């Protein structure tokens, strides 16, 4: 499939400067932020082993719990690594809507105040705050339909700082990208690190033309907004997180040895060497090392 050229530098103006934040920064640190991975129960163990091996991490003990405000049952465990963490869910029951659509969970210092600040910045609360076995949670949605969980722990966790901070990879159309950037950076007390209106479309599977790539940073970690017309080849757009490693070739070797598949071979991009990997259970991740 051939992607047509994108000239979004013309179609979408530069990311607007956002209004000075009038609320507190509720972030705790990127080591407390997780990508939410939903896999079938029979694939959980294989996924956990492969992800942990690839990124040289380790998993907590698996438990069974209700993590939604309505009745449900899932296995739950946290896999931590120097490149980022994932919360793994293997639902034994049907997944109550809208769970499974949230991409990440962000720990905050004050859940109710963080929800209010997100709403003031332009988010909508799609799952109001509720109790879970170890704290409280809510799900919010940003312009463009970008769903995220905010959570708070009854007992404050203490995790080591990450060696590499992962990036939340957010694919959006031009009509909502600027709105998302403005709203999220206001809430997160974030900043635009770079804004390339003519990034080569080969970075996201195309053959010719350009697209717009906006990189953000905040106390919640990194985010990359990829502005496209939606004419994407698989697996681009299915990955929600990009993980940085010291040695890409070594990470890909660990991935394949532990049951994952390289679905986009290693290649050079503007500032990195990158590849795409599919783990047991279907989860797709971008993996990269700095050039």
PDB file of C-alpha atoms in Angstrom, residues 101-287:
ATOM      1  CA  UNK A 101      -9.351   2.185  25.080  1.00  0.00           C
ATOM      2  CA  UNK A 102      -7.104   4.075  27.509  1.00  0.00           C
ATOM      3  CA  UNK A 103      -3.494   4.024  26.391  1.00  0.00           C
ATOM      4  CA  UNK A 104      -1.628   4.944  29.572  1.00  0.00           C
ATOM      5  CA  UNK A 105      -1.959   5.307  33.315  1.00  0.00           C
ATOM      6  CA  UNK A 106      -0.439   8.406  34.944  1.00  0.00           C
ATOM      7  CA  UNK A 107       0.133   8.579  38.700  1.00  0.00           C
ATOM      8  CA  UNK A 108      -0.917  11.917  40.183  1.00  0.00           C
ATOM      9  CA  UNK A 109      -0.487  13.478  43.588  1.00  0.00           C
ATOM     10  CA  UNK A 110      -4.174  14.424  43.975  1.00  0.00           C
ATOM     11  CA  UNK A 111      -6.708  12.615  41.805  1.00  0.00           C
ATOM     12  CA  UNK A 112      -9.694  14.918  42.257  1.00  0.00           C
ATOM     13  CA  UNK A 113      -7.651  18.064  41.705  1.00  0.00           C
ATOM     14  CA  UNK A 114      -5.921  16.517  38.678  1.00  0.00           C
ATOM     15  CA  UNK A 115      -9.262  15.603  37.098  1.00  0.00           C
ATOM     16  CA  UNK A 116     -10.508  19.155  37.620  1.00  0.00           C
ATOM     17  CA  UNK A 117      -7.323  20.584  36.108  1.00  0.00           C
ATOM     18  CA  UNK A 118      -7.604  18.264  33.095  1.00  0.00           C
ATOM     19  CA  UNK A 119     -11.195  19.338  32.516  1.00  0.00           C
ATOM     20  CA  UNK A 120     -10.197  22.992  32.771  1.00  0.00           C
ATOM     21  CA  UNK A 121      -7.480  22.350  30.172  1.00  0.00           C
ATOM     22  CA  UNK A 122      -9.922  20.770  27.703  1.00  0.00           C
ATOM     23  CA  UNK A 123     -10.259  17.095  28.624  1.00  0.00           C
ATOM     24  CA  UNK A 124     -13.497  15.249  29.312  1.00  0.00           C
ATOM     25  CA  UNK A 125     -13.906  12.751  32.116  1.00  0.00           C
ATOM     26  CA  UNK A 126     -15.234   9.528  30.591  1.00  0.00           C
ATOM     27  CA  UNK A 127     -14.970   7.365  33.740  1.00  0.00           C
ATOM     28  CA  UNK A 128     -15.480   9.298  36.957  1.00  0.00           C
ATOM     29  CA  UNK A 129     -13.241   8.565  39.919  1.00  0.00           C
ATOM     30  CA  UNK A 130     -13.705   5.166  41.563  1.00  0.00           C
ATOM     31  CA  UNK A 131     -11.949   3.000  44.119  1.00  0.00           C
ATOM     32  CA  UNK A 132      -9.720   0.107  43.108  1.00  0.00           C
ATOM     33  CA  UNK A 133      -7.895  -2.420  45.326  1.00  0.00           C
ATOM     34  CA  UNK A 134      -4.886  -0.133  45.889  1.00  0.00           C
ATOM     35  CA  UNK A 135      -6.189   3.392  45.325  1.00  0.00           C
ATOM     36  CA  UNK A 136      -8.446   5.399  43.044  1.00  0.00           C
ATOM     37  CA  UNK A 137      -8.713   5.816  39.270  1.00  0.00           C
ATOM     38  CA  UNK A 138     -10.426   7.834  36.560  1.00  0.00           C
ATOM     39  CA  UNK A 139     -10.258   7.912  32.760  1.00  0.00           C
ATOM     40  CA  UNK A 140     -10.108  11.177  30.829  1.00  0.00           C
ATOM     41  CA  UNK A 141     -10.254  11.896  27.110  1.00  0.00           C
ATOM     42  CA  UNK A 142      -8.310  14.644  25.349  1.00  0.00           C
ATOM     43  CA  UNK A 143      -9.192  16.338  22.021  1.00  0.00           C
ATOM     44  CA  UNK A 144      -8.834  13.810  19.248  1.00  0.00           C
ATOM     45  CA  UNK A 145     -10.142  10.979  21.441  1.00  0.00           C
ATOM     46  CA  UNK A 146      -6.878  10.341  23.311  1.00  0.00           C
ATOM     47  CA  UNK A 147      -7.884   8.411  26.428  1.00  0.00           C
ATOM     48  CA  UNK A 148      -5.645   8.225  29.500  1.00  0.00           C
ATOM     49  CA  UNK A 149      -6.064   6.906  33.007  1.00  0.00           C
ATOM     50  CA  UNK A 150      -5.196   9.043  36.010  1.00  0.00           C
ATOM     51  CA  UNK A 151      -4.597   7.128  39.224  1.00  0.00           C
ATOM     52  CA  UNK A 152      -3.631   7.607  42.859  1.00  0.00           C
ATOM     53  CA  UNK A 153      -2.223   5.034  45.291  1.00  0.00           C
ATOM     54  CA  UNK A 154      -3.278   4.746  48.916  1.00  0.00           C
ATOM     55  CA  UNK A 155       0.318   3.843  49.782  1.00  0.00           C
ATOM     56  CA  UNK A 156       2.765   5.971  47.804  1.00  0.00           C
ATOM     57  CA  UNK A 157       5.050   3.755  45.661  1.00  0.00           C
ATOM     58  CA  UNK A 158       8.783   4.290  45.317  1.00  0.00           C
ATOM     59  CA  UNK A 159      10.381   3.276  42.002  1.00  0.00           C
ATOM     60  CA  UNK A 160      13.849   3.884  40.619  1.00  0.00           C
ATOM     61  CA  UNK A 161      14.254   6.540  37.937  1.00  0.00           C
ATOM     62  CA  UNK A 162      14.209   5.223  34.378  1.00  0.00           C
ATOM     63  CA  UNK A 163      17.352   4.927  32.290  1.00  0.00           C
ATOM     64  CA  UNK A 164      15.293   5.873  29.238  1.00  0.00           C
ATOM     65  CA  UNK A 165      11.929   7.635  29.325  1.00  0.00           C
ATOM     66  CA  UNK A 166       9.455   6.070  26.863  1.00  0.00           C
ATOM     67  CA  UNK A 167       7.333   8.147  24.514  1.00  0.00           C
ATOM     68  CA  UNK A 168       3.569   8.088  24.200  1.00  0.00           C
ATOM     69  CA  UNK A 169       3.004   7.833  20.417  1.00  0.00           C
ATOM     70  CA  UNK A 170      -0.234   9.598  19.479  1.00  0.00           C
ATOM     71  CA  UNK A 171      -1.557   9.541  15.908  1.00  0.00           C
ATOM     72  CA  UNK A 172      -3.971  12.395  15.210  1.00  0.00           C
ATOM     73  CA  UNK A 173      -5.532  14.173  12.242  1.00  0.00           C
ATOM     74  CA  UNK A 174      -4.629  17.783  11.571  1.00  0.00           C
ATOM     75  CA  UNK A 175      -8.032  19.009  12.781  1.00  0.00           C
ATOM     76  CA  UNK A 176      -7.413  17.908  16.384  1.00  0.00           C
ATOM     77  CA  UNK A 177      -3.611  17.811  16.777  1.00  0.00           C
ATOM     78  CA  UNK A 178      -3.157  21.450  17.780  1.00  0.00           C
ATOM     79  CA  UNK A 179      -6.086  21.252  20.208  1.00  0.00           C
ATOM     80  CA  UNK A 180      -4.564  18.187  21.844  1.00  0.00           C
ATOM     81  CA  UNK A 181      -1.118  19.780  22.153  1.00  0.00           C
ATOM     82  CA  UNK A 182      -2.553  22.950  23.685  1.00  0.00           C
ATOM     83  CA  UNK A 183      -4.782  21.107  26.155  1.00  0.00           C
ATOM     84  CA  UNK A 184      -2.313  18.449  27.246  1.00  0.00           C
ATOM     85  CA  UNK A 185       0.697  20.745  27.666  1.00  0.00           C
ATOM     86  CA  UNK A 186      -1.406  23.133  29.718  1.00  0.00           C
ATOM     87  CA  UNK A 187      -2.499  20.349  32.071  1.00  0.00           C
ATOM     88  CA  UNK A 188       0.917  18.657  32.218  1.00  0.00           C
ATOM     89  CA  UNK A 189       2.949  21.872  32.514  1.00  0.00           C
ATOM     90  CA  UNK A 190       4.673  20.535  29.410  1.00  0.00           C
ATOM     91  CA  UNK A 191       6.562  22.014  26.514  1.00  0.00           C
ATOM     92  CA  UNK A 192       6.998  21.449  22.798  1.00  0.00           C
ATOM     93  CA  UNK A 193      10.502  20.035  22.360  1.00  0.00           C
ATOM     94  CA  UNK A 194      10.401  19.984  18.572  1.00  0.00           C
ATOM     95  CA  UNK A 195       7.881  20.562  15.804  1.00  0.00           C
ATOM     96  CA  UNK A 196       8.863  19.287  12.362  1.00  0.00           C
ATOM     97  CA  UNK A 197       6.207  20.075   9.761  1.00  0.00           C
ATOM     98  CA  UNK A 198       8.108  18.177   7.075  1.00  0.00           C
ATOM     99  CA  UNK A 199       9.296  14.984   8.707  1.00  0.00           C
ATOM    100  CA  UNK A 200       9.809  12.254   6.086  1.00  0.00           C
ATOM    101  CA  UNK A 201       6.778   9.998   5.803  1.00  0.00           C
ATOM    102  CA  UNK A 202       9.116   7.024   5.483  1.00  0.00           C
ATOM    103  CA  UNK A 203       9.355   7.207   9.295  1.00  0.00           C
ATOM    104  CA  UNK A 204       5.788   5.905   9.477  1.00  0.00           C
ATOM    105  CA  UNK A 205       5.793   3.447   6.616  1.00  0.00           C
ATOM    106  CA  UNK A 206       5.217   5.723   3.636  1.00  0.00           C
ATOM    107  CA  UNK A 207       7.205   5.896   0.427  1.00  0.00           C
ATOM    108  CA  UNK A 208       7.287   9.612  -0.362  1.00  0.00           C
ATOM    109  CA  UNK A 209       6.120  12.895   1.064  1.00  0.00           C
ATOM    110  CA  UNK A 210       6.115  14.375   4.549  1.00  0.00           C
ATOM    111  CA  UNK A 211       4.083  14.450   7.719  1.00  0.00           C
ATOM    112  CA  UNK A 212       4.144  16.564  10.877  1.00  0.00           C
ATOM    113  CA  UNK A 213       5.865  15.299  14.041  1.00  0.00           C
ATOM    114  CA  UNK A 214       5.519  17.172  17.346  1.00  0.00           C
ATOM    115  CA  UNK A 215       7.512  16.028  20.366  1.00  0.00           C
ATOM    116  CA  UNK A 216       6.447  16.992  23.888  1.00  0.00           C
ATOM    117  CA  UNK A 217       7.969  16.629  27.343  1.00  0.00           C
ATOM    118  CA  UNK A 218       6.510  17.011  30.830  1.00  0.00           C
ATOM    119  CA  UNK A 219       6.640  15.488  34.286  1.00  0.00           C
ATOM    120  CA  UNK A 220       4.596  12.617  32.846  1.00  0.00           C
ATOM    121  CA  UNK A 221       7.358  11.763  30.400  1.00  0.00           C
ATOM    122  CA  UNK A 222       7.612  12.117  26.640  1.00  0.00           C
ATOM    123  CA  UNK A 223       4.929  12.190  23.956  1.00  0.00           C
ATOM    124  CA  UNK A 224       5.160  12.302  20.181  1.00  0.00           C
ATOM    125  CA  UNK A 225       2.180  13.524  18.166  1.00  0.00           C
ATOM    126  CA  UNK A 226       2.193  12.107  14.643  1.00  0.00           C
ATOM    127  CA  UNK A 227      -0.122  14.172  12.427  1.00  0.00           C
ATOM    128  CA  UNK A 228      -1.322  12.173   9.417  1.00  0.00           C
ATOM    129  CA  UNK A 229      -4.212  11.743   7.015  1.00  0.00           C
ATOM    130  CA  UNK A 230      -4.766   8.208   8.318  1.00  0.00           C
ATOM    131  CA  UNK A 231      -3.415   6.480   5.200  1.00  0.00           C
ATOM    132  CA  UNK A 232      -1.166   4.207   7.241  1.00  0.00           C
ATOM    133  CA  UNK A 233       0.235   0.770   6.612  1.00  0.00           C
ATOM    134  CA  UNK A 234       0.182  -1.777   9.417  1.00  0.00           C
ATOM    135  CA  UNK A 235       1.545  -1.717  12.101  1.00  0.00           C
ATOM    136  CA  UNK A 236       1.884   2.074  12.205  1.00  0.00           C
ATOM    137  CA  UNK A 237      -0.797   3.612  14.383  1.00  0.00           C
ATOM    138  CA  UNK A 238      -1.268   0.425  16.406  1.00  0.00           C
ATOM    139  CA  UNK A 239       1.763   1.126  18.613  1.00  0.00           C
ATOM    140  CA  UNK A 240       1.022   3.426  21.540  1.00  0.00           C
ATOM    141  CA  UNK A 241       4.492   3.574  23.063  1.00  0.00           C
ATOM    142  CA  UNK A 242       8.062   3.923  21.820  1.00  0.00           C
ATOM    143  CA  UNK A 243      10.809   2.499  24.037  1.00  0.00           C
ATOM    144  CA  UNK A 244      14.399   3.717  23.962  1.00  0.00           C
ATOM    145  CA  UNK A 245      17.231   1.232  24.530  1.00  0.00           C
ATOM    146  CA  UNK A 246      21.006   1.465  24.646  1.00  0.00           C
ATOM    147  CA  UNK A 247      21.566  -1.063  21.844  1.00  0.00           C
ATOM    148  CA  UNK A 248      18.776  -1.657  19.330  1.00  0.00           C
ATOM    149  CA  UNK A 249      20.291  -4.779  17.770  1.00  0.00           C
ATOM    150  CA  UNK A 250      20.725  -6.402  21.176  1.00  0.00           C
ATOM    151  CA  UNK A 251      17.153  -5.528  22.195  1.00  0.00           C
ATOM    152  CA  UNK A 252      15.737  -6.982  18.976  1.00  0.00           C
ATOM    153  CA  UNK A 253      17.770 -10.149  19.515  1.00  0.00           C
ATOM    154  CA  UNK A 254      16.344 -10.499  23.017  1.00  0.00           C
ATOM    155  CA  UNK A 255      12.856  -9.880  21.638  1.00  0.00           C
ATOM    156  CA  UNK A 256      13.019 -12.577  18.976  1.00  0.00           C
ATOM    157  CA  UNK A 257      14.685 -15.041  21.343  1.00  0.00           C
ATOM    158  CA  UNK A 258      11.823 -14.581  23.803  1.00  0.00           C
ATOM    159  CA  UNK A 259       8.975 -15.077  21.322  1.00  0.00           C
ATOM    160  CA  UNK A 260       8.370 -11.626  19.821  1.00  0.00           C
ATOM    161  CA  UNK A 261       8.429 -10.826  16.089  1.00  0.00           C
ATOM    162  CA  UNK A 262      10.166  -7.932  14.364  1.00  0.00           C
ATOM    163  CA  UNK A 263       7.437  -6.524  12.109  1.00  0.00           C
ATOM    164  CA  UNK A 264       9.348  -3.454  10.879  1.00  0.00           C
ATOM    165  CA  UNK A 265      13.097  -4.066  10.530  1.00  0.00           C
ATOM    166  CA  UNK A 266      15.652  -1.726  12.048  1.00  0.00           C
ATOM    167  CA  UNK A 267      16.122   1.427   9.993  1.00  0.00           C
ATOM    168  CA  UNK A 268      17.435   4.965  10.356  1.00  0.00           C
ATOM    169  CA  UNK A 269      15.195   7.913  11.143  1.00  0.00           C
ATOM    170  CA  UNK A 270      16.077  11.548  11.695  1.00  0.00           C
ATOM    171  CA  UNK A 271      17.550  11.154  15.174  1.00  0.00           C
ATOM    172  CA  UNK A 272      17.312   7.431  15.899  1.00  0.00           C
ATOM    173  CA  UNK A 273      17.577   3.858  14.753  1.00  0.00           C
ATOM    174  CA  UNK A 274      14.108   2.306  15.083  1.00  0.00           C
ATOM    175  CA  UNK A 275      12.159  -0.894  14.585  1.00  0.00           C
ATOM    176  CA  UNK A 276       8.695  -2.250  15.420  1.00  0.00           C
ATOM    177  CA  UNK A 277       8.095  -5.436  17.394  1.00  0.00           C
ATOM    178  CA  UNK A 278       4.950  -7.483  18.028  1.00  0.00           C
ATOM    179  CA  UNK A 279       4.934  -9.343  21.337  1.00  0.00           C
ATOM    180  CA  UNK A 280       3.008 -12.531  22.184  1.00  0.00           C
ATOM    181  CA  UNK A 281      -0.646 -11.579  22.567  1.00  0.00           C
ATOM    182  CA  UNK A 282      -0.462  -8.935  19.825  1.00  0.00           C
ATOM    183  CA  UNK A 283       0.967  -5.868  21.576  1.00  0.00           C
ATOM    184  CA  UNK A 284       3.022  -3.774  19.127  1.00  0.00           C
ATOM    185  CA  UNK A 285       5.797  -1.448  20.282  1.00  0.00           C
ATOM    186  CA  UNK A 286       8.275   0.873  18.637  1.00  0.00           C
ATOM    187  CA  UNK A 287      11.835   0.349  19.879  1.00  0.00           C
TER     188      UNK A 287
END
